[in-house]
Short mmCIF file of C-alpha atoms in Angstrom, two decimals:
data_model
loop_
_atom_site.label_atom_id
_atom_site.label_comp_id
_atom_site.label_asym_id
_atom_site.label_seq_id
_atom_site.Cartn_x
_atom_site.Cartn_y
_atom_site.Cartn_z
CA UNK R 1 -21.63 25.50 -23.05
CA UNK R 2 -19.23 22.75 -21.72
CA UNK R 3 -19.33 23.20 -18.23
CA UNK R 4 -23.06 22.90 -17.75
CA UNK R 5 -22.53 19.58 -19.64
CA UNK R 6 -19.78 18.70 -17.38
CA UNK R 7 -21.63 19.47 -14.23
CA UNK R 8 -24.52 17.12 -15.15
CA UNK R 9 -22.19 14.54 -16.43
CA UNK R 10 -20.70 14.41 -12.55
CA UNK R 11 -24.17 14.58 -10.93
CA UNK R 12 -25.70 11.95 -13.18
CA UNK R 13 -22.47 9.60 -12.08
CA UNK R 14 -22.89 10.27 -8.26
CA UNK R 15 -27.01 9.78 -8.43
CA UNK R 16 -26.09 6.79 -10.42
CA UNK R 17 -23.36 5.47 -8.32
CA UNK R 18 -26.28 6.19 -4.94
CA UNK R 19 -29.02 4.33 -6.74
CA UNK R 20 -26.89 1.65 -7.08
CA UNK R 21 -25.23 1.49 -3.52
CA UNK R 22 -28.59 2.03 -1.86
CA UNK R 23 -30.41 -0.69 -4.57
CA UNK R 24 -27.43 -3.31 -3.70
CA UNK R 25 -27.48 -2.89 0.55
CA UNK R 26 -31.13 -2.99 0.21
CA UNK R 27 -30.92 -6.20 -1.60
CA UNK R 28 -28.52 -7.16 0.61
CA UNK R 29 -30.99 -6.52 3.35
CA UNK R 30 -33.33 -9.07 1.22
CA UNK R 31 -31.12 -11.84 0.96
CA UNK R 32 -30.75 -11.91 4.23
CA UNK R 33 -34.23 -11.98 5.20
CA UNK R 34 -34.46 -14.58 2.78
CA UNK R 35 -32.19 -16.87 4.55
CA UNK R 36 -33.72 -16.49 7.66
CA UNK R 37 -37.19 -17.52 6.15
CA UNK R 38 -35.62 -20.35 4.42
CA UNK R 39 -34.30 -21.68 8.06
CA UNK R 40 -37.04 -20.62 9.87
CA UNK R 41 -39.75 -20.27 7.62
CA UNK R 42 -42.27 -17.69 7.00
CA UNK R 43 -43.01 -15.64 10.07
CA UNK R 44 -46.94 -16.31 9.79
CA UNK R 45 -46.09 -20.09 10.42
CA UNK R 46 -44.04 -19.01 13.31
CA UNK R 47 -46.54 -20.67 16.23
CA UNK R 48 -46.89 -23.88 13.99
CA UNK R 49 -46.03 -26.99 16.14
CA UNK R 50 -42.70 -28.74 15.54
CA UNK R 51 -41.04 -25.85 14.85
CA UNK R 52 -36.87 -25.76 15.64
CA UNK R 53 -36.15 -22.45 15.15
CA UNK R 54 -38.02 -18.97 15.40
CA UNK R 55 -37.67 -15.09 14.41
CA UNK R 56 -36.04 -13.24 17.06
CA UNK R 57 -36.37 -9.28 15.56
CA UNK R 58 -33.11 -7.70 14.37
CA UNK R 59 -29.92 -6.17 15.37
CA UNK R 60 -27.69 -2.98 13.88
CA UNK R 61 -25.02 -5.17 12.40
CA UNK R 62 -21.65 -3.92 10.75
CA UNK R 63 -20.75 -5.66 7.04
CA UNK R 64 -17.51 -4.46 5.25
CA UNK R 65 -18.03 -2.25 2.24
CA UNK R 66 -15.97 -0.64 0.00
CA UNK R 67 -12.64 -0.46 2.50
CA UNK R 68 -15.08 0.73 5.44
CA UNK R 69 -18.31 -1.10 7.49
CA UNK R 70 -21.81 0.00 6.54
CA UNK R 71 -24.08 -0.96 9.54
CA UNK R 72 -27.21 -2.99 8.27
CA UNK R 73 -30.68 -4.99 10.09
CA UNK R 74 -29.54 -8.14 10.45
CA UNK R 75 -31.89 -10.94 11.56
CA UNK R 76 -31.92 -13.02 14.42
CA UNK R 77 -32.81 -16.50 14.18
CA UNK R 78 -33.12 -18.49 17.88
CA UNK R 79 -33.84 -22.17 18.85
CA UNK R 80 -37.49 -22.79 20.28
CA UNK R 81 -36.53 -22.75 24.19
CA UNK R 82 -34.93 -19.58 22.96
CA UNK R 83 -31.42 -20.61 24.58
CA UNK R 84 -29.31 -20.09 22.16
CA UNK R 85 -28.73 -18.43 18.73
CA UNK R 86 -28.24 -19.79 15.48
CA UNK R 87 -25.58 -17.86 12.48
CA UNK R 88 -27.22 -17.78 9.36
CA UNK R 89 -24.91 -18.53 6.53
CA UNK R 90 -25.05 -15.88 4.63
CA UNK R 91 -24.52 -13.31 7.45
CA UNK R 92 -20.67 -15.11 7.51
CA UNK R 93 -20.18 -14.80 3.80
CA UNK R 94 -21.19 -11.21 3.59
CA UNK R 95 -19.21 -10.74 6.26
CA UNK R 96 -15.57 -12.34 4.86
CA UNK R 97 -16.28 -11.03 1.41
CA UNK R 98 -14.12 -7.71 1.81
CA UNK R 99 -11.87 -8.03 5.03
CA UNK R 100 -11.21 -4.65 5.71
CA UNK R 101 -7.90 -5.79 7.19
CA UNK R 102 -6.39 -6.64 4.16
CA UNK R 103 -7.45 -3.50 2.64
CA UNK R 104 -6.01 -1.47 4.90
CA UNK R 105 -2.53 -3.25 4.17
CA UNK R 106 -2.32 -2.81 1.09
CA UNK R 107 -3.77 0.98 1.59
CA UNK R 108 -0.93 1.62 3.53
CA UNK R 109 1.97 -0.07 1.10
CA UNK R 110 0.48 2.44 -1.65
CA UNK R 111 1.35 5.35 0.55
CA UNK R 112 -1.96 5.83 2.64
CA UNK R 113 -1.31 6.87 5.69
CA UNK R 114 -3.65 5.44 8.40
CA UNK R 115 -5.33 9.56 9.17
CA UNK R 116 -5.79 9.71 5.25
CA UNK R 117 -7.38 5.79 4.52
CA UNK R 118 -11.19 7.40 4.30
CA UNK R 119 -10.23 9.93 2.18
CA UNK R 120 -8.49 7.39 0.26
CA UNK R 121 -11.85 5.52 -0.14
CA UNK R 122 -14.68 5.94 -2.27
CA UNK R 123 -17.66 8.64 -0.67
CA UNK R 124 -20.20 6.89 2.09
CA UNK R 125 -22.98 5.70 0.80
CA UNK R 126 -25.90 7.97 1.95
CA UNK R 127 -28.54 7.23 4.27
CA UNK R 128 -26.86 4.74 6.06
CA UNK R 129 -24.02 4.70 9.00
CA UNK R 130 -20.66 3.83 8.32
CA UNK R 131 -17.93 3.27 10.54
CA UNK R 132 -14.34 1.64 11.03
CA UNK R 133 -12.51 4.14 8.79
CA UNK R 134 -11.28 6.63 10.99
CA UNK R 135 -7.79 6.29 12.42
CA UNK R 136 -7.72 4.83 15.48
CA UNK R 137 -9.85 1.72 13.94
CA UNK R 138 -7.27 1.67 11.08
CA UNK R 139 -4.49 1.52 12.95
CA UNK R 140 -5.64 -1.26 15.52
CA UNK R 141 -6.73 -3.35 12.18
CA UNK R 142 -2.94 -2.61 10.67
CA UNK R 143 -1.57 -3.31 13.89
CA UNK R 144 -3.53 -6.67 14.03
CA UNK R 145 -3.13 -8.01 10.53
CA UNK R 146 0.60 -7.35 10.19
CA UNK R 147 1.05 -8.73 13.62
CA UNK R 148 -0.77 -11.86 12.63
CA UNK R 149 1.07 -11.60 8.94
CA UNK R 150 4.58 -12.00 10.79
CA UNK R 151 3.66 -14.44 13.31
CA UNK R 152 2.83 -17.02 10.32
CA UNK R 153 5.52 -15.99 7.98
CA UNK R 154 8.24 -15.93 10.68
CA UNK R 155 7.47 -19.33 12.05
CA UNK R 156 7.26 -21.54 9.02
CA UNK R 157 9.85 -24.23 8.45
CA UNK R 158 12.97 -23.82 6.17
CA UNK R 159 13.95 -26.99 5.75
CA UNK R 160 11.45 -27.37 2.91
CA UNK R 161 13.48 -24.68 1.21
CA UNK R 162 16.58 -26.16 -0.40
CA UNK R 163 18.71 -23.05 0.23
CA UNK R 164 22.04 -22.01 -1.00
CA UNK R 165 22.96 -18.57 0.32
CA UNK R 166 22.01 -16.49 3.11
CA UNK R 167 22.17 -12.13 3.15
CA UNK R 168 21.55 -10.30 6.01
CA UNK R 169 21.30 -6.64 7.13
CA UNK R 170 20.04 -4.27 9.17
CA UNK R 171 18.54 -1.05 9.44
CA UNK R 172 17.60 1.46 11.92
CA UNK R 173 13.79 2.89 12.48
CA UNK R 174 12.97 5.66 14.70
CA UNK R 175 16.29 4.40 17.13
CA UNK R 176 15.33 1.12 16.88
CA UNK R 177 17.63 -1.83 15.14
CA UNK R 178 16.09 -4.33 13.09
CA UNK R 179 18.02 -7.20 11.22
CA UNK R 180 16.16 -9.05 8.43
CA UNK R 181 17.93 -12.39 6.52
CA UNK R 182 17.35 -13.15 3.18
CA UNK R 183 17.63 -16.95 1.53
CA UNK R 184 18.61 -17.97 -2.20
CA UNK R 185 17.38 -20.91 -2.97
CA UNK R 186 18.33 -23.60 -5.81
CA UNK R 187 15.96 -22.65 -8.25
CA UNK R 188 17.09 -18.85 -7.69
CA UNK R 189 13.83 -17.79 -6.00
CA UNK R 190 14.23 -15.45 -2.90
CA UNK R 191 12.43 -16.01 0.33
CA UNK R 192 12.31 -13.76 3.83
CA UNK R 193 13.53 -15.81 6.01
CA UNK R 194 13.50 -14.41 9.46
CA UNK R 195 13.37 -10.72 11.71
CA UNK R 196 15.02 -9.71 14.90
CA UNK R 197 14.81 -6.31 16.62
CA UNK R 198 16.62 -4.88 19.19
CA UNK R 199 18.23 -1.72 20.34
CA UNK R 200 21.76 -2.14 18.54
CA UNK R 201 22.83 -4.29 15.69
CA UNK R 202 24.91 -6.13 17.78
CA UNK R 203 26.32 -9.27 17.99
CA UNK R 204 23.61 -10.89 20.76
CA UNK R 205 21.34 -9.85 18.00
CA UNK R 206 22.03 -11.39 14.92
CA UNK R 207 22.99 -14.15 16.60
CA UNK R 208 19.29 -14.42 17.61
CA UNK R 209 18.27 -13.85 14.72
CA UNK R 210 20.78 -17.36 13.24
CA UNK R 211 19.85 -19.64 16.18
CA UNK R 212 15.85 -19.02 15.16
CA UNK R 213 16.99 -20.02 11.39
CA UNK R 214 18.57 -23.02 12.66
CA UNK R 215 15.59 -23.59 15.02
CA UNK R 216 13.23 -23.22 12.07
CA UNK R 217 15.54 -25.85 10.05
CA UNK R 218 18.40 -23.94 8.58
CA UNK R 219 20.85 -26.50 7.68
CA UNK R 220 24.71 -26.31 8.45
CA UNK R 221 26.74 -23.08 7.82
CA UNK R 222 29.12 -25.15 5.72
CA UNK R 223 26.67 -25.70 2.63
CA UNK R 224 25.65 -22.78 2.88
CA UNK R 225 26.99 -18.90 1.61
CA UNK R 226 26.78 -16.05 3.68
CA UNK R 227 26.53 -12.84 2.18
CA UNK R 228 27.15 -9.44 4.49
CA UNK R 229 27.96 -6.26 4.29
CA UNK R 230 31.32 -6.55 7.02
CA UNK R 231 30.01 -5.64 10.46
CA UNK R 232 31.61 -7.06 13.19
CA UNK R 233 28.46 -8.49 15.07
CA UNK R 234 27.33 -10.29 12.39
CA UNK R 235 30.75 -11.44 11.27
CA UNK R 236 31.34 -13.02 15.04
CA UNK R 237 27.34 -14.01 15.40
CA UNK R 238 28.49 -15.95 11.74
CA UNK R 239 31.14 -17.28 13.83
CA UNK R 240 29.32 -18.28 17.02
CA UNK R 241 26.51 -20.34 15.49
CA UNK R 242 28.06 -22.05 12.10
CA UNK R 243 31.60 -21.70 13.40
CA UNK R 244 34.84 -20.60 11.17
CA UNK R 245 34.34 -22.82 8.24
CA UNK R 246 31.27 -20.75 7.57
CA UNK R 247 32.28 -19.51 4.08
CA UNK R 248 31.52 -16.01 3.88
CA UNK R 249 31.42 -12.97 1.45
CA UNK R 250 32.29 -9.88 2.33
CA UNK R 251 30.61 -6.97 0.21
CA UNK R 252 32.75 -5.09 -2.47
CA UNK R 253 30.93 -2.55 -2.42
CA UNK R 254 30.95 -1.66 1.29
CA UNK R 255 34.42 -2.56 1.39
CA UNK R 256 35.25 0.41 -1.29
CA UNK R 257 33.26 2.20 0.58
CA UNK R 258 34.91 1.73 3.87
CA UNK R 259 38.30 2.27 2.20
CA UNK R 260 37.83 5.74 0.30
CA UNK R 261 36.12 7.38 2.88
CA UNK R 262 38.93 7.22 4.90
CA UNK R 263 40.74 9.28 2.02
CA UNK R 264 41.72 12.22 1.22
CA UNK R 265 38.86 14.04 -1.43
CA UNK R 266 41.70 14.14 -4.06
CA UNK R 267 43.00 11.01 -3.78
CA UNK R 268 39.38 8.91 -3.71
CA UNK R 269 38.59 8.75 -7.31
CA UNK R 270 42.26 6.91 -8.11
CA UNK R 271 41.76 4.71 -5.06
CA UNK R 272 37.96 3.72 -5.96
CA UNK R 273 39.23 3.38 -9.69
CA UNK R 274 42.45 0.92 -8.66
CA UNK R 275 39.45 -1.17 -6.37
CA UNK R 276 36.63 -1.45 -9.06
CA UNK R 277 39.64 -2.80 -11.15
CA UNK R 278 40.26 -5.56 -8.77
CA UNK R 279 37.32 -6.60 -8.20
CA UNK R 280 36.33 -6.95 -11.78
CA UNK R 281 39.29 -9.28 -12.48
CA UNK R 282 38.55 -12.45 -13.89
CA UNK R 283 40.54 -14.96 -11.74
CA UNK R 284 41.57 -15.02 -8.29
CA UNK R 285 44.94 -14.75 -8.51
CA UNK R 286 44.37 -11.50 -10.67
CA UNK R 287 42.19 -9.55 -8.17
CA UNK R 288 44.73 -10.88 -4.85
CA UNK R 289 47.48 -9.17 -7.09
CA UNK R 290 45.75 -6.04 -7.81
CA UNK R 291 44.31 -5.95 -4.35
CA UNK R 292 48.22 -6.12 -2.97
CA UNK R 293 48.60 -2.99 -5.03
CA UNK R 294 46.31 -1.30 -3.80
CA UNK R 295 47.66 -2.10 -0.19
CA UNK R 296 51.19 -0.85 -1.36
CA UNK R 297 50.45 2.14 -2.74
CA UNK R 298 48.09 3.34 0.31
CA UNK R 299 51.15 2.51 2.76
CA UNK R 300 53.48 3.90 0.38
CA UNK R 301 51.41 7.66 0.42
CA UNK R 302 50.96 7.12 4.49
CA UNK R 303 47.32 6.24 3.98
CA UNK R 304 47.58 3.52 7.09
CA UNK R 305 43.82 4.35 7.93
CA UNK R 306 42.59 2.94 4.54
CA UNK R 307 44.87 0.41 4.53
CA UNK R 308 44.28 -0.82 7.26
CA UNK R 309 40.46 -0.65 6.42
CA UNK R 310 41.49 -2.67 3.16
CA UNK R 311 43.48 -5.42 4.65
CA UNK R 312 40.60 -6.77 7.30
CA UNK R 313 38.40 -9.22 5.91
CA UNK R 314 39.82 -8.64 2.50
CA UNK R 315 40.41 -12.36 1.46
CA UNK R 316 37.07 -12.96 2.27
CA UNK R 317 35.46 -10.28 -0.37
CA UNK R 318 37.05 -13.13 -2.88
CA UNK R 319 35.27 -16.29 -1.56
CA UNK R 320 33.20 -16.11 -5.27
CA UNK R 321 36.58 -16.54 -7.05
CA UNK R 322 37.66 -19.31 -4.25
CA UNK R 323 34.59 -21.28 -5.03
CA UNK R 324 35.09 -21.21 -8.74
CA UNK R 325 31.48 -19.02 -9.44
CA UNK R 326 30.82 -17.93 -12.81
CA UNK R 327 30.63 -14.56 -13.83
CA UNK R 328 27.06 -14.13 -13.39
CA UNK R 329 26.99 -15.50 -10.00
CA UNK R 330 30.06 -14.00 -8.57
CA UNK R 331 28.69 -10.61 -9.70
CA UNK R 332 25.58 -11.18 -8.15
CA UNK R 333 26.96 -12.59 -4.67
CA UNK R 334 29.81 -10.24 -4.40
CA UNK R 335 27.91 -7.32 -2.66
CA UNK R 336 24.61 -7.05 -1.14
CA UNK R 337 22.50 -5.35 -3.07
CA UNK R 338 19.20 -8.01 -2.84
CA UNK R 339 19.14 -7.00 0.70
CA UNK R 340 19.58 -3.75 0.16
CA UNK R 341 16.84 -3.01 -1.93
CA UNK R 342 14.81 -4.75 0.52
CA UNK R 343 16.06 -2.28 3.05
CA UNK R 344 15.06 0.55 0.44
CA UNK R 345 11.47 -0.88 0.51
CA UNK R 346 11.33 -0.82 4.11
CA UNK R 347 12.47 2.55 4.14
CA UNK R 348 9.39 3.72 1.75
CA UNK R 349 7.08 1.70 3.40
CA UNK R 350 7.58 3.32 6.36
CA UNK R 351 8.21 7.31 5.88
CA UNK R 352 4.43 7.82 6.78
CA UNK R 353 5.73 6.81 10.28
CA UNK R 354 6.06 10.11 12.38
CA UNK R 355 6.10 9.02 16.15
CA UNK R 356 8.01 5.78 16.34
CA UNK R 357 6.66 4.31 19.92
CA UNK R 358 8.39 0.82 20.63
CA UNK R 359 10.39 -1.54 19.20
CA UNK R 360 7.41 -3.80 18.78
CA UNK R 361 6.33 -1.14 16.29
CA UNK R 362 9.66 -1.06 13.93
CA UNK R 363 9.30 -4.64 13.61
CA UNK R 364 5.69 -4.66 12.39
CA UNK R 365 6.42 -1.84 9.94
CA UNK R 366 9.75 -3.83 8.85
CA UNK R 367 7.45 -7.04 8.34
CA UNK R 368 5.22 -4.84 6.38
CA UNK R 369 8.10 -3.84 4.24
CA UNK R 370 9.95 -7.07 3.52
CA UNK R 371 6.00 -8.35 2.51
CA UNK R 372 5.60 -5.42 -0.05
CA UNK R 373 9.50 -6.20 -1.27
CA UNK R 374 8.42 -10.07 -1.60
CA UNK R 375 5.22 -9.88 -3.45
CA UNK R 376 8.37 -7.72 -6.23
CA UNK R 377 10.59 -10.77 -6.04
CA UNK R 378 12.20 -12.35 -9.38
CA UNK R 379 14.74 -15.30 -9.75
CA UNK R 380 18.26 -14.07 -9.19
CA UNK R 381 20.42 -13.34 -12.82
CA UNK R 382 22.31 -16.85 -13.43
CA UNK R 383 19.86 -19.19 -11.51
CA UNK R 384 20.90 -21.60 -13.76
CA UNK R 385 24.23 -22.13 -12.81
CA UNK R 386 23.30 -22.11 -9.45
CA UNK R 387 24.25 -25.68 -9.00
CA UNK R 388 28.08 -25.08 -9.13
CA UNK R 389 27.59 -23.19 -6.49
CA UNK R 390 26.09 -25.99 -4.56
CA UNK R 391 28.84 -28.23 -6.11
CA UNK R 392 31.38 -25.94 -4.71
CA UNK R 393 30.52 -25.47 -0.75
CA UNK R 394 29.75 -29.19 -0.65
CA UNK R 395 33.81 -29.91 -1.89
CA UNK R 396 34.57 -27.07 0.42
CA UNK R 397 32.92 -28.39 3.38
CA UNK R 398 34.15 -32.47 2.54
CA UNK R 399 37.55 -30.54 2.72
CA UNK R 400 37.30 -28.91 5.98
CA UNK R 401 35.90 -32.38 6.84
CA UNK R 402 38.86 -33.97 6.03
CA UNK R 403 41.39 -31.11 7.19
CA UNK R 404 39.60 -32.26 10.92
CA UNK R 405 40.26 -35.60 10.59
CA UNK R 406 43.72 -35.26 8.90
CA UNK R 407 44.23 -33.00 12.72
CA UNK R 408 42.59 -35.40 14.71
#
């Protein structure tokens, strides 16, 4: 007894949902002609004298509808000599009211891939041709719009952002290396900053990627707290454009990393155990003691790998107990996991991706990631202590001021 019920219940919907699509296109069609009378006038009183404009017929016309074009009559409208043609207003409305470019973005950030966007859509209306769904079409509008998206958003200034920290990391998309920065500022808000691609993440690279930011109104290295995850490239690219005074965290967590994998499988666990300890000391002086524990008990068990691994860079995975940071901040500085989970967003963005063509191509769909992780953003955990961390790199960088002079 149901399913009869049922059935009707779908077929009344879908004749319902056609009588409206084909009532609203048709008015559509109306207001239209409408506009053309009111500019031109009724076409009866076309031959009257004095007359600016006339009726010129009509042309197939595409309009956006529902994430796809629906191709409708549109009228022409010409001056008198018939030299030239005049836009009606409406025609440019209808027109921008749905840009099917930004529906195709955010298509594709929910998971659509570009052969699957019509079937992602809501059924044709009947009666009338439709076209700029397929895939080709969708992926020359994606192409276009993210293109255009990361031209903007990658030249805008940053000295109207009063920054305090800088993360960057890379990633690597169908063999291609793309590095991404990411700024703190004051108020704890999070901003994209800047995107470089290339076939390594090298040193050439990043550094790229830092003389653009300073190009674009970074200010000086010294006010400023660098957050990365220990690779050499960036460390020397850190180096190269904000010099050695830089100051510079070095990520716990990739620094455990780095050490225990170059353990033994039964000795990991007590290694990783003796390093979370460390770094969850409260003072400096208490995590450089534990830290020197570590070191002696890797060299005393002939672990010279990990040791080794643990003693480069190590003072500089505590700069956020050198700079006096409160708890919240020093957790939240000590690694790199903001960046990171921007990397993660890239990385679902972009598993629709099959054939990876150019380079030109990872950095579009990495734009189209760090977009999608942006619109997510939130103020950083202990934004309001954020000024004693502005307090601290300005004493830090009046002392290596002074340390200059005092050589000088």
């Amino acid at each position: 007894m149901l399913l009869p019920m049922l059935a009707g219940v779908v077929t009344t919907k879908k004749l319902l949902r056609d009588w409206v699509t084909d009532f609203g296109l048709a008015a559509v069609v109306g207001l239209m002609q409408a506009d053309a009378e009111r500019v031109v006038g009724a076409r009866k009183s076309a031959r009257l004298p004095g007359r600016r404009y006339s009726h010129w017929g009509s042309t197939p016309t595409p309009f956006p509808y529902d994430g796809r074009q629906v191709v409708l009559p549109r009228p022409r409208v010409r001056t008198a000599d018939k030299r030239a043609e005049l836009e009606l207003p409406l025609v440019r409305q209808l027109q921008g009211a749905d840009p099917m470019d930004q529906r195709v973005v955010e298509q594709i950030l929910l998971g659509v891939s570009t052969r699957g966007f019509e079937q992602s859509l809501g059924p044709a209306p009947t009666g009338v041709r439709t076209r700029g769904a397929k895939k080709s079409r969708v992926s020359e509008m994606l192409v276009g719009e993210t293109t255009r998206r990361m031209r903007e958003q990658f030249s805008e200034r940053l000295d109207v952002l009063d920054l305090v920290a800088v993360m960057v990391d890379g990633l690597c998309l169908g063999g291609h290396a793309v590095v991404a920065a990411l700024g703190i500022a004051r108020e704890g808000t999070k901003h994209v900053l800047g995107l470089r691609q290339g076939s390594t993440e090298n040193k050439v690279l990043c550094t790229e990627l830092l003389q653009d930011l300073v190009g674009r109104g970074l200010r000086s290295g010294t006010e400023l707290l660098f957050c990365v995850d220990g690779g050499k490239g960036l460390r020397a690219a850190i180096n190269a454009v904000f010099g050695e005074k830089a100051a510079v965290q070095r990520c716990q967590q990739h620094k455990k990393r780095n050490v225990v994998e170059r353990l033994p499988i039964a000795r990991q666990k007590t290694v990783e155990r003796m390093l979370v300890d460390a770094y969850k000391s409260e003072s400096l002086k208490t995590a450089r003691r534990r830290l020197q524990q570590v070191l002696s008990w890797l060299a005393r068990n002939g672990e010279e790998d990990a040791a080794a691994s643990l003693r480069e860079g190590m003072e500089e995975t505590l700069t956020v107990w050198k700079l006096g940071l409160p708890e919240a901040l020093r957790r939240f500085f000590s690694t790199t996991n903001a960046i990171e989970n921007v990397m993660g967003t890239i990385r679902r963005v972009s598993r629709n991706v099959k054939r990876w063509r150019h380079g030109a191509m990872a950095k579009r769909w990495t734009a189209l990631g760090l977009r999608a992780a942006q619109a997510r953003f939130k103020r950083i955990k202990g934004h309001r202590q954020l000024p004693v961390l502005v307090d601290a790199l300005k004493r830090r960088a009046a002392a290596a001021v002074d340390h200059q002079e005092a050589l000088a």
